PDB file of C-alpha atoms in Angstrom:
ATOM      1  CA  UNK A   1      -3.710 -85.113 -44.430  1.00 47.00           C
ATOM      2  CA  UNK A   2      -2.307 -83.126 -47.370  1.00 48.00           C
ATOM      3  CA  UNK A   3      -2.812 -79.875 -45.464  1.00 45.00           C
ATOM      4  CA  UNK A   4      -1.095 -81.375 -42.409  1.00 41.00           C
ATOM      5  CA  UNK A   5       1.945 -82.358 -44.517  1.00 48.00           C
ATOM      6  CA  UNK A   6       2.070 -78.837 -46.008  1.00 40.00           C
ATOM      7  CA  UNK A   7       2.091 -77.270 -42.540  1.00 39.00           C
ATOM      8  CA  UNK A   8       4.983 -79.505 -41.507  1.00 39.00           C
ATOM      9  CA  UNK A   9       6.973 -78.545 -44.616  1.00 40.00           C
ATOM     10  CA  UNK A  10       6.340 -74.812 -44.062  1.00 40.00           C
ATOM     11  CA  UNK A  11       7.337 -75.068 -40.403  1.00 42.00           C
ATOM     12  CA  UNK A  12      10.627 -76.782 -41.250  1.00 39.00           C
ATOM     13  CA  UNK A  13      11.363 -74.249 -44.007  1.00 41.00           C
ATOM     14  CA  UNK A  14      10.597 -71.302 -41.726  1.00 39.00           C
ATOM     15  CA  UNK A  15      12.808 -72.708 -38.953  1.00 40.00           C
ATOM     16  CA  UNK A  16      15.694 -73.248 -41.373  1.00 39.00           C
ATOM     17  CA  UNK A  17      15.304 -69.753 -42.810  1.00 35.00           C
ATOM     18  CA  UNK A  18      15.205 -68.162 -39.365  1.00 36.00           C
ATOM     19  CA  UNK A  19      18.378 -69.967 -38.312  1.00 35.00           C
ATOM     20  CA  UNK A  20      20.129 -68.824 -41.487  1.00 33.00           C
ATOM     21  CA  UNK A  21      19.204 -65.165 -40.870  1.00 32.00           C
ATOM     22  CA  UNK A  22      19.860 -64.918 -37.121  1.00 32.00           C
ATOM     23  CA  UNK A  23      23.440 -66.096 -36.749  1.00 37.00           C
ATOM     24  CA  UNK A  24      23.672 -66.316 -32.950  1.00 34.00           C
ATOM     25  CA  UNK A  25      25.343 -69.492 -31.825  1.00 38.00           C
ATOM     26  CA  UNK A  26      24.036 -71.560 -28.913  1.00 37.00           C
ATOM     27  CA  UNK A  27      27.338 -70.944 -27.131  1.00 41.00           C
ATOM     28  CA  UNK A  28      26.977 -67.168 -27.457  1.00 40.00           C
ATOM     29  CA  UNK A  29      23.336 -67.288 -26.355  1.00 38.00           C
ATOM     30  CA  UNK A  30      24.435 -69.139 -23.213  1.00 38.00           C
ATOM     31  CA  UNK A  31      27.257 -66.685 -22.669  1.00 40.00           C
ATOM     32  CA  UNK A  32      24.996 -63.651 -22.916  1.00 37.00           C
ATOM     33  CA  UNK A  33      22.294 -65.191 -20.760  1.00 36.00           C
ATOM     34  CA  UNK A  34      24.685 -66.186 -17.966  1.00 35.00           C
ATOM     35  CA  UNK A  35      26.426 -62.838 -17.501  1.00 38.00           C
ATOM     36  CA  UNK A  36      26.483 -61.236 -14.084  1.00 38.00           C
ATOM     37  CA  UNK A  37      24.544 -58.045 -13.533  1.00 35.00           C
ATOM     38  CA  UNK A  38      27.609 -55.952 -12.693  1.00 48.00           C
ATOM     39  CA  UNK A  39      29.826 -55.033 -15.662  1.00 63.00           C
ATOM     40  CA  UNK A  40      28.948 -58.243 -17.505  1.00 69.00           C
ATOM     41  CA  UNK A  41      32.289 -59.933 -16.690  1.00 72.00           C
ATOM     42  CA  UNK A  42      31.639 -62.992 -18.850  1.00 80.00           C
ATOM     43  CA  UNK A  43      31.221 -61.053 -22.099  1.00 87.00           C
ATOM     44  CA  UNK A  44      34.555 -60.698 -23.982  1.00 92.00           C
ATOM     45  CA  UNK A  45      36.031 -57.204 -23.677  1.00 90.00           C
ATOM     46  CA  UNK A  46      35.691 -56.223 -27.334  1.00 92.00           C
ATOM     47  CA  UNK A  47      32.041 -57.245 -27.451  1.00 95.00           C
ATOM     48  CA  UNK A  48      31.228 -55.640 -24.110  1.00 95.00           C
ATOM     49  CA  UNK A  49      33.055 -52.386 -24.934  1.00 96.00           C
ATOM     50  CA  UNK A  50      31.511 -52.059 -28.392  1.00 96.00           C
ATOM     51  CA  UNK A  51      28.064 -52.477 -26.834  1.00 96.00           C
ATOM     52  CA  UNK A  52      28.989 -50.013 -24.089  1.00 95.00           C
ATOM     53  CA  UNK A  53      30.079 -47.484 -26.741  1.00 97.00           C
ATOM     54  CA  UNK A  54      26.792 -47.986 -28.562  1.00 97.00           C
ATOM     55  CA  UNK A  55      24.814 -47.112 -25.418  1.00 97.00           C
ATOM     56  CA  UNK A  56      26.964 -44.014 -24.949  1.00 96.00           C
ATOM     57  CA  UNK A  57      26.436 -42.742 -28.479  1.00 97.00           C
ATOM     58  CA  UNK A  58      22.676 -43.358 -28.339  1.00 96.00           C
ATOM     59  CA  UNK A  59      22.506 -41.647 -24.924  1.00 95.00           C
ATOM     60  CA  UNK A  60      21.057 -44.804 -23.372  1.00 96.00           C
ATOM     61  CA  UNK A  61      23.946 -44.804 -20.873  1.00 94.00           C
ATOM     62  CA  UNK A  62      22.859 -41.436 -19.488  1.00 94.00           C
ATOM     63  CA  UNK A  63      25.342 -39.642 -17.234  1.00 93.00           C
ATOM     64  CA  UNK A  64      28.532 -41.564 -16.498  1.00 93.00           C
ATOM     65  CA  UNK A  65      31.777 -40.482 -14.842  1.00 92.00           C
ATOM     66  CA  UNK A  66      34.513 -42.402 -16.628  1.00 93.00           C
ATOM     67  CA  UNK A  67      35.226 -45.088 -19.189  1.00 95.00           C
ATOM     68  CA  UNK A  68      35.089 -48.591 -17.649  1.00 93.00           C
ATOM     69  CA  UNK A  69      38.617 -49.722 -16.801  1.00 91.00           C
ATOM     70  CA  UNK A  70      38.289 -52.765 -19.033  1.00 93.00           C
ATOM     71  CA  UNK A  71      37.476 -50.502 -22.002  1.00 95.00           C
ATOM     72  CA  UNK A  72      40.413 -48.084 -21.788  1.00 95.00           C
ATOM     73  CA  UNK A  73      42.359 -49.966 -24.465  1.00 96.00           C
ATOM     74  CA  UNK A  74      39.250 -50.304 -26.613  1.00 97.00           C
ATOM     75  CA  UNK A  75      38.543 -46.556 -26.492  1.00 97.00           C
ATOM     76  CA  UNK A  76      42.199 -45.784 -27.218  1.00 97.00           C
ATOM     77  CA  UNK A  77      42.173 -48.051 -30.270  1.00 97.00           C
ATOM     78  CA  UNK A  78      38.888 -46.559 -31.451  1.00 97.00           C
ATOM     79  CA  UNK A  79      39.860 -42.903 -31.024  1.00 97.00           C
ATOM     80  CA  UNK A  80      43.282 -43.327 -32.638  1.00 97.00           C
ATOM     81  CA  UNK A  81      42.216 -45.757 -35.358  1.00 97.00           C
ATOM     82  CA  UNK A  82      40.432 -45.868 -38.678  1.00 98.00           C
ATOM     83  CA  UNK A  83      36.982 -46.500 -37.170  1.00 97.00           C
ATOM     84  CA  UNK A  84      36.770 -43.113 -35.456  1.00 98.00           C
ATOM     85  CA  UNK A  85      37.960 -41.366 -38.607  1.00 98.00           C
ATOM     86  CA  UNK A  86      35.446 -43.300 -40.720  1.00 98.00           C
ATOM     87  CA  UNK A  87      32.585 -42.543 -38.323  1.00 98.00           C
ATOM     88  CA  UNK A  88      33.504 -38.845 -38.323  1.00 98.00           C
ATOM     89  CA  UNK A  89      33.631 -38.786 -42.111  1.00 98.00           C
ATOM     90  CA  UNK A  90      30.193 -40.425 -42.269  1.00 98.00           C
ATOM     91  CA  UNK A  91      28.743 -37.704 -40.022  1.00 98.00           C
ATOM     92  CA  UNK A  92      30.351 -35.015 -42.164  1.00 98.00           C
ATOM     93  CA  UNK A  93      28.988 -36.594 -45.347  1.00 98.00           C
ATOM     94  CA  UNK A  94      25.455 -36.724 -43.920  1.00 98.00           C
ATOM     95  CA  UNK A  95      25.747 -33.124 -42.736  1.00 98.00           C
ATOM     96  CA  UNK A  96      26.906 -31.904 -46.116  1.00 98.00           C
ATOM     97  CA  UNK A  97      24.214 -33.856 -47.957  1.00 98.00           C
ATOM     98  CA  UNK A  98      21.594 -32.090 -45.848  1.00 98.00           C
ATOM     99  CA  UNK A  99      23.288 -28.686 -46.170  1.00 98.00           C
ATOM    100  CA  UNK A 100      23.097 -28.885 -49.952  1.00 98.00           C
ATOM    101  CA  UNK A 101      19.307 -29.166 -49.735  1.00 98.00           C
ATOM    102  CA  UNK A 102      18.908 -25.980 -47.675  1.00 98.00           C
ATOM    103  CA  UNK A 103      17.645 -22.910 -49.496  1.00 97.00           C
ATOM    104  CA  UNK A 104      19.735 -20.031 -48.196  1.00 98.00           C
ATOM    105  CA  UNK A 105      18.333 -16.517 -47.995  1.00 95.00           C
ATOM    106  CA  UNK A 106      21.648 -14.758 -48.542  1.00 93.00           C
ATOM    107  CA  UNK A 107      21.118 -12.308 -45.686  1.00 97.00           C
ATOM    108  CA  UNK A 108      23.910 -13.619 -43.466  1.00 97.00           C
ATOM    109  CA  UNK A 109      21.416 -15.188 -41.084  1.00 98.00           C
ATOM    110  CA  UNK A 110      21.553 -18.783 -42.360  1.00 98.00           C
ATOM    111  CA  UNK A 111      23.492 -20.296 -39.479  1.00 98.00           C
ATOM    112  CA  UNK A 112      25.289 -23.540 -38.783  1.00 99.00           C
ATOM    113  CA  UNK A 113      26.467 -24.033 -35.200  1.00 99.00           C
ATOM    114  CA  UNK A 114      29.564 -25.989 -34.217  1.00 99.00           C
ATOM    115  CA  UNK A 115      30.735 -27.082 -30.806  1.00 98.00           C
ATOM    116  CA  UNK A 116      34.534 -26.950 -30.370  1.00 98.00           C
ATOM    117  CA  UNK A 117      36.001 -29.796 -28.288  1.00 98.00           C
ATOM    118  CA  UNK A 118      35.773 -33.192 -30.035  1.00 98.00           C
ATOM    119  CA  UNK A 119      33.730 -31.487 -32.755  1.00 98.00           C
ATOM    120  CA  UNK A 120      36.170 -29.129 -34.452  1.00 98.00           C
ATOM    121  CA  UNK A 121      39.246 -29.743 -32.300  1.00 98.00           C
ATOM    122  CA  UNK A 122      40.560 -33.101 -31.107  1.00 98.00           C
ATOM    123  CA  UNK A 123      41.854 -33.406 -27.559  1.00 98.00           C
ATOM    124  CA  UNK A 124      43.329 -36.851 -28.170  1.00 97.00           C
ATOM    125  CA  UNK A 125      46.890 -35.590 -27.416  1.00 97.00           C
ATOM    126  CA  UNK A 126      45.615 -34.679 -23.936  1.00 97.00           C
ATOM    127  CA  UNK A 127      43.733 -37.929 -23.392  1.00 96.00           C
ATOM    128  CA  UNK A 128      46.742 -40.000 -24.445  1.00 95.00           C
ATOM    129  CA  UNK A 129      48.221 -38.873 -21.132  1.00 93.00           C
ATOM    130  CA  UNK A 130      44.957 -39.215 -19.204  1.00 93.00           C
ATOM    131  CA  UNK A 131      43.646 -42.674 -19.932  1.00 93.00           C
ATOM    132  CA  UNK A 132      41.212 -41.850 -22.747  1.00 95.00           C
ATOM    133  CA  UNK A 133      38.462 -41.047 -20.266  1.00 94.00           C
ATOM    134  CA  UNK A 134      39.221 -43.854 -17.805  1.00 93.00           C
ATOM    135  CA  UNK A 135      40.464 -41.262 -15.287  1.00 92.00           C
ATOM    136  CA  UNK A 136      38.223 -38.826 -13.423  1.00 90.00           C
ATOM    137  CA  UNK A 137      38.277 -35.514 -15.290  1.00 91.00           C
ATOM    138  CA  UNK A 138      40.814 -33.028 -13.932  1.00 92.00           C
ATOM    139  CA  UNK A 139      39.767 -29.480 -14.782  1.00 93.00           C
ATOM    140  CA  UNK A 140      43.124 -27.887 -13.930  1.00 96.00           C
ATOM    141  CA  UNK A 141      45.192 -30.117 -16.200  1.00 96.00           C
ATOM    142  CA  UNK A 142      42.658 -29.757 -19.022  1.00 97.00           C
ATOM    143  CA  UNK A 143      42.673 -25.957 -18.704  1.00 97.00           C
ATOM    144  CA  UNK A 144      46.466 -26.052 -18.958  1.00 97.00           C
ATOM    145  CA  UNK A 145      46.115 -28.082 -22.145  1.00 98.00           C
ATOM    146  CA  UNK A 146      43.618 -25.575 -23.569  1.00 98.00           C
ATOM    147  CA  UNK A 147      46.034 -22.727 -22.851  1.00 98.00           C
ATOM    148  CA  UNK A 148      48.663 -24.458 -25.000  1.00 98.00           C
ATOM    149  CA  UNK A 149      46.353 -24.042 -28.040  1.00 98.00           C
ATOM    150  CA  UNK A 150      47.773 -27.134 -29.745  1.00 98.00           C
ATOM    151  CA  UNK A 151      44.697 -29.306 -30.319  1.00 98.00           C
ATOM    152  CA  UNK A 152      44.608 -30.493 -33.953  1.00 98.00           C
ATOM    153  CA  UNK A 153      41.583 -30.266 -36.219  1.00 98.00           C
ATOM    154  CA  UNK A 154      39.324 -33.240 -36.757  1.00 98.00           C
ATOM    155  CA  UNK A 155      39.889 -33.643 -40.519  1.00 98.00           C
ATOM    156  CA  UNK A 156      36.281 -34.541 -41.372  1.00 98.00           C
ATOM    157  CA  UNK A 157      34.989 -31.529 -39.454  1.00 98.00           C
ATOM    158  CA  UNK A 158      37.460 -29.165 -41.095  1.00 98.00           C
ATOM    159  CA  UNK A 159      36.322 -30.420 -44.495  1.00 98.00           C
ATOM    160  CA  UNK A 160      32.657 -29.904 -43.574  1.00 98.00           C
ATOM    161  CA  UNK A 161      33.389 -26.470 -42.094  1.00 99.00           C
ATOM    162  CA  UNK A 162      35.088 -25.258 -45.249  1.00 98.00           C
ATOM    163  CA  UNK A 163      32.376 -26.624 -47.542  1.00 98.00           C
ATOM    164  CA  UNK A 164      29.643 -24.983 -45.468  1.00 98.00           C
ATOM    165  CA  UNK A 165      31.409 -21.652 -45.822  1.00 98.00           C
ATOM    166  CA  UNK A 166      31.585 -22.157 -49.576  1.00 98.00           C
ATOM    167  CA  UNK A 167      27.847 -22.896 -49.656  1.00 98.00           C
ATOM    168  CA  UNK A 168      27.161 -19.589 -47.905  1.00 98.00           C
ATOM    169  CA  UNK A 169      26.347 -20.627 -44.343  1.00 98.00           C
ATOM    170  CA  UNK A 170      27.196 -18.330 -41.455  1.00 98.00           C
ATOM    171  CA  UNK A 171      29.315 -20.260 -38.970  1.00 98.00           C
ATOM    172  CA  UNK A 172      28.755 -19.758 -35.252  1.00 99.00           C
ATOM    173  CA  UNK A 173      30.886 -21.529 -32.655  1.00 99.00           C
ATOM    174  CA  UNK A 174      29.171 -22.343 -29.380  1.00 99.00           C
ATOM    175  CA  UNK A 175      31.450 -23.916 -26.795  1.00 98.00           C
ATOM    176  CA  UNK A 176      31.296 -24.803 -23.122  1.00 98.00           C
ATOM    177  CA  UNK A 177      34.708 -23.285 -22.624  1.00 98.00           C
ATOM    178  CA  UNK A 178      34.758 -20.166 -20.469  1.00 97.00           C
ATOM    179  CA  UNK A 179      35.313 -16.574 -21.503  1.00 98.00           C
ATOM    180  CA  UNK A 180      38.817 -16.440 -20.021  1.00 97.00           C
ATOM    181  CA  UNK A 181      39.802 -19.098 -22.574  1.00 98.00           C
ATOM    182  CA  UNK A 182      38.708 -16.991 -25.551  1.00 98.00           C
ATOM    183  CA  UNK A 183      42.169 -16.008 -26.774  1.00 98.00           C
ATOM    184  CA  UNK A 184      43.603 -19.510 -26.469  1.00 98.00           C
ATOM    185  CA  UNK A 185      40.545 -21.013 -28.160  1.00 98.00           C
ATOM    186  CA  UNK A 186      40.611 -18.573 -31.078  1.00 98.00           C
ATOM    187  CA  UNK A 187      44.350 -19.058 -31.475  1.00 98.00           C
ATOM    188  CA  UNK A 188      43.965 -22.842 -31.460  1.00 98.00           C
ATOM    189  CA  UNK A 189      41.146 -22.772 -34.010  1.00 98.00           C
ATOM    190  CA  UNK A 190      43.209 -20.635 -36.365  1.00 98.00           C
ATOM    191  CA  UNK A 191      46.256 -22.859 -35.843  1.00 97.00           C
ATOM    192  CA  UNK A 192      44.099 -25.887 -36.748  1.00 98.00           C
ATOM    193  CA  UNK A 193      42.910 -24.263 -39.977  1.00 98.00           C
ATOM    194  CA  UNK A 194      39.532 -22.762 -39.048  1.00 98.00           C
ATOM    195  CA  UNK A 195      38.688 -19.197 -40.024  1.00 98.00           C
ATOM    196  CA  UNK A 196      35.884 -16.806 -40.971  1.00 98.00           C
ATOM    197  CA  UNK A 197      33.477 -17.752 -38.201  1.00 98.00           C
ATOM    198  CA  UNK A 198      30.859 -15.129 -37.442  1.00 98.00           C
ATOM    199  CA  UNK A 199      30.864 -15.499 -33.686  1.00 98.00           C
ATOM    200  CA  UNK A 200      32.649 -17.460 -30.964  1.00 98.00           C
ATOM    201  CA  UNK A 201      30.344 -17.872 -27.964  1.00 98.00           C
ATOM    202  CA  UNK A 202      31.793 -18.957 -24.606  1.00 98.00           C
ATOM    203  CA  UNK A 203      30.388 -19.233 -21.075  1.00 98.00           C
ATOM    204  CA  UNK A 204      30.177 -16.021 -19.069  1.00 97.00           C
ATOM    205  CA  UNK A 205      30.209 -15.765 -15.285  1.00 95.00           C
ATOM    206  CA  UNK A 206      26.405 -15.587 -15.431  1.00 96.00           C
ATOM    207  CA  UNK A 207      26.377 -19.088 -16.924  1.00 97.00           C
ATOM    208  CA  UNK A 208      28.082 -20.610 -13.901  1.00 92.00           C
ATOM    209  CA  UNK A 209      26.121 -23.569 -12.571  1.00 94.00           C
ATOM    210  CA  UNK A 210      23.985 -23.992 -15.673  1.00 97.00           C
ATOM    211  CA  UNK A 211      23.921 -27.367 -17.350  1.00 98.00           C
ATOM    212  CA  UNK A 212      25.386 -27.508 -20.848  1.00 98.00           C
ATOM    213  CA  UNK A 213      21.923 -28.201 -22.248  1.00 98.00           C
ATOM    214  CA  UNK A 214      20.417 -25.078 -20.671  1.00 98.00           C
ATOM    215  CA  UNK A 215      23.405 -22.847 -21.447  1.00 98.00           C
ATOM    216  CA  UNK A 216      23.535 -23.828 -25.113  1.00 98.00           C
ATOM    217  CA  UNK A 217      19.767 -23.694 -25.522  1.00 98.00           C
ATOM    218  CA  UNK A 218      19.693 -20.149 -24.138  1.00 98.00           C
ATOM    219  CA  UNK A 219      22.450 -19.052 -26.503  1.00 98.00           C
ATOM    220  CA  UNK A 220      20.642 -20.592 -29.479  1.00 98.00           C
ATOM    221  CA  UNK A 221      17.450 -18.810 -28.443  1.00 98.00           C
ATOM    222  CA  UNK A 222      19.335 -15.502 -28.366  1.00 98.00           C
ATOM    223  CA  UNK A 223      20.576 -16.178 -31.876  1.00 98.00           C
ATOM    224  CA  UNK A 224      17.054 -16.900 -33.058  1.00 98.00           C
ATOM    225  CA  UNK A 225      15.853 -13.680 -31.423  1.00 98.00           C
ATOM    226  CA  UNK A 226      18.507 -11.864 -33.489  1.00 98.00           C
ATOM    227  CA  UNK A 227      17.011 -13.322 -36.639  1.00 98.00           C
ATOM    228  CA  UNK A 228      19.345 -16.237 -37.258  1.00 98.00           C
ATOM    229  CA  UNK A 229      17.881 -19.385 -38.790  1.00 98.00           C
ATOM    230  CA  UNK A 230      19.711 -22.348 -37.284  1.00 98.00           C
ATOM    231  CA  UNK A 231      19.716 -24.847 -40.114  1.00 98.00           C
ATOM    232  CA  UNK A 232      22.351 -27.194 -38.715  1.00 98.00           C
ATOM    233  CA  UNK A 233      24.147 -27.982 -35.473  1.00 99.00           C
ATOM    234  CA  UNK A 234      27.188 -30.225 -35.021  1.00 99.00           C
ATOM    235  CA  UNK A 235      28.374 -31.500 -31.648  1.00 98.00           C
ATOM    236  CA  UNK A 236      29.845 -34.530 -29.925  1.00 98.00           C
ATOM    237  CA  UNK A 237      27.514 -34.337 -26.905  1.00 98.00           C
ATOM    238  CA  UNK A 238      23.747 -34.721 -26.770  1.00 98.00           C
ATOM    239  CA  UNK A 239      23.774 -31.566 -24.632  1.00 98.00           C
ATOM    240  CA  UNK A 240      25.159 -29.696 -27.661  1.00 98.00           C
ATOM    241  CA  UNK A 241      22.099 -30.602 -29.671  1.00 98.00           C
ATOM    242  CA  UNK A 242      19.054 -30.991 -27.428  1.00 98.00           C
ATOM    243  CA  UNK A 243      16.975 -28.664 -25.250  1.00 98.00           C
ATOM    244  CA  UNK A 244      15.094 -25.804 -26.883  1.00 98.00           C
ATOM    245  CA  UNK A 245      15.738 -23.544 -29.884  1.00 98.00           C
ATOM    246  CA  UNK A 246      17.192 -26.604 -31.586  1.00 98.00           C
ATOM    247  CA  UNK A 247      18.471 -26.685 -35.154  1.00 98.00           C
ATOM    248  CA  UNK A 248      16.380 -27.982 -38.021  1.00 98.00           C
ATOM    249  CA  UNK A 249      18.896 -30.822 -38.281  1.00 98.00           C
ATOM    250  CA  UNK A 250      21.428 -31.843 -35.648  1.00 98.00           C
ATOM    251  CA  UNK A 251      24.441 -34.092 -36.204  1.00 98.00           C
ATOM    252  CA  UNK A 252      26.252 -35.924 -33.436  1.00 98.00           C
ATOM    253  CA  UNK A 253      29.906 -36.800 -33.737  1.00 98.00           C
ATOM    254  CA  UNK A 254      31.274 -39.857 -31.905  1.00 98.00           C
ATOM    255  CA  UNK A 255      32.840 -39.449 -28.468  1.00 98.00           C
ATOM    256  CA  UNK A 256      33.123 -42.369 -26.018  1.00 97.00           C
ATOM    257  CA  UNK A 257      35.665 -40.573 -23.784  1.00 96.00           C
ATOM    258  CA  UNK A 258      33.372 -38.398 -21.685  1.00 96.00           C
ATOM    259  CA  UNK A 259      29.850 -37.076 -21.300  1.00 96.00           C
ATOM    260  CA  UNK A 260      28.709 -33.521 -20.530  1.00 96.00           C
ATOM    261  CA  UNK A 261      25.128 -33.014 -19.370  1.00 92.00           C
TER     262      UNK A 261
END
């Protein structure tokens, strides 16, 4: 009988503890369980869009064409608000913490690779006029924006870039932009405060039709064949970071506006 009473007491205590740790209300459980399959219309927009952004950043969402219409305002608020800046700073801090542990050889071959768009440069001024990713991407209008060379720096990335140079890393820029955009891209980078990169690599005609993952992997492999040691790689797309000839450590910046495979 004493053992039976002890089991009852432990069961009650465990149930109370579990309810105090997992703070999901019965109302919210019902709400989540009763959602439709398509777009989860019964979940409040902020909750739905934050979860949608999470699946994008973890690459669980896979390839998608545009931001859900109901999340346009959410993405706008995120990209222009403190949360995006804080997330970017956190990535930069983690990158720098790792960089300080790397033993450099001092031969100019200790490389850190950066993507350009939404990694070093912010295209938010363009997306303000194009729905923050809720519109289907228009290559012509984006190319016109690139030619203007007015994209500002992402402050956290500029800070990381400068500190990596001070540590002695060789900076290589590897972008999906095409060769005919070289002058505008270099001019924009300098205007935004970036300098002293070792190489700016853009797509050639021979790269036409290649996925971003294959194109960037091939370019990294060429760098390795030249003797570069790719210690770090920063990009806003998983295709900037994955594939083959990957860096020893890769760091993904946030970007819920678009995906490039």
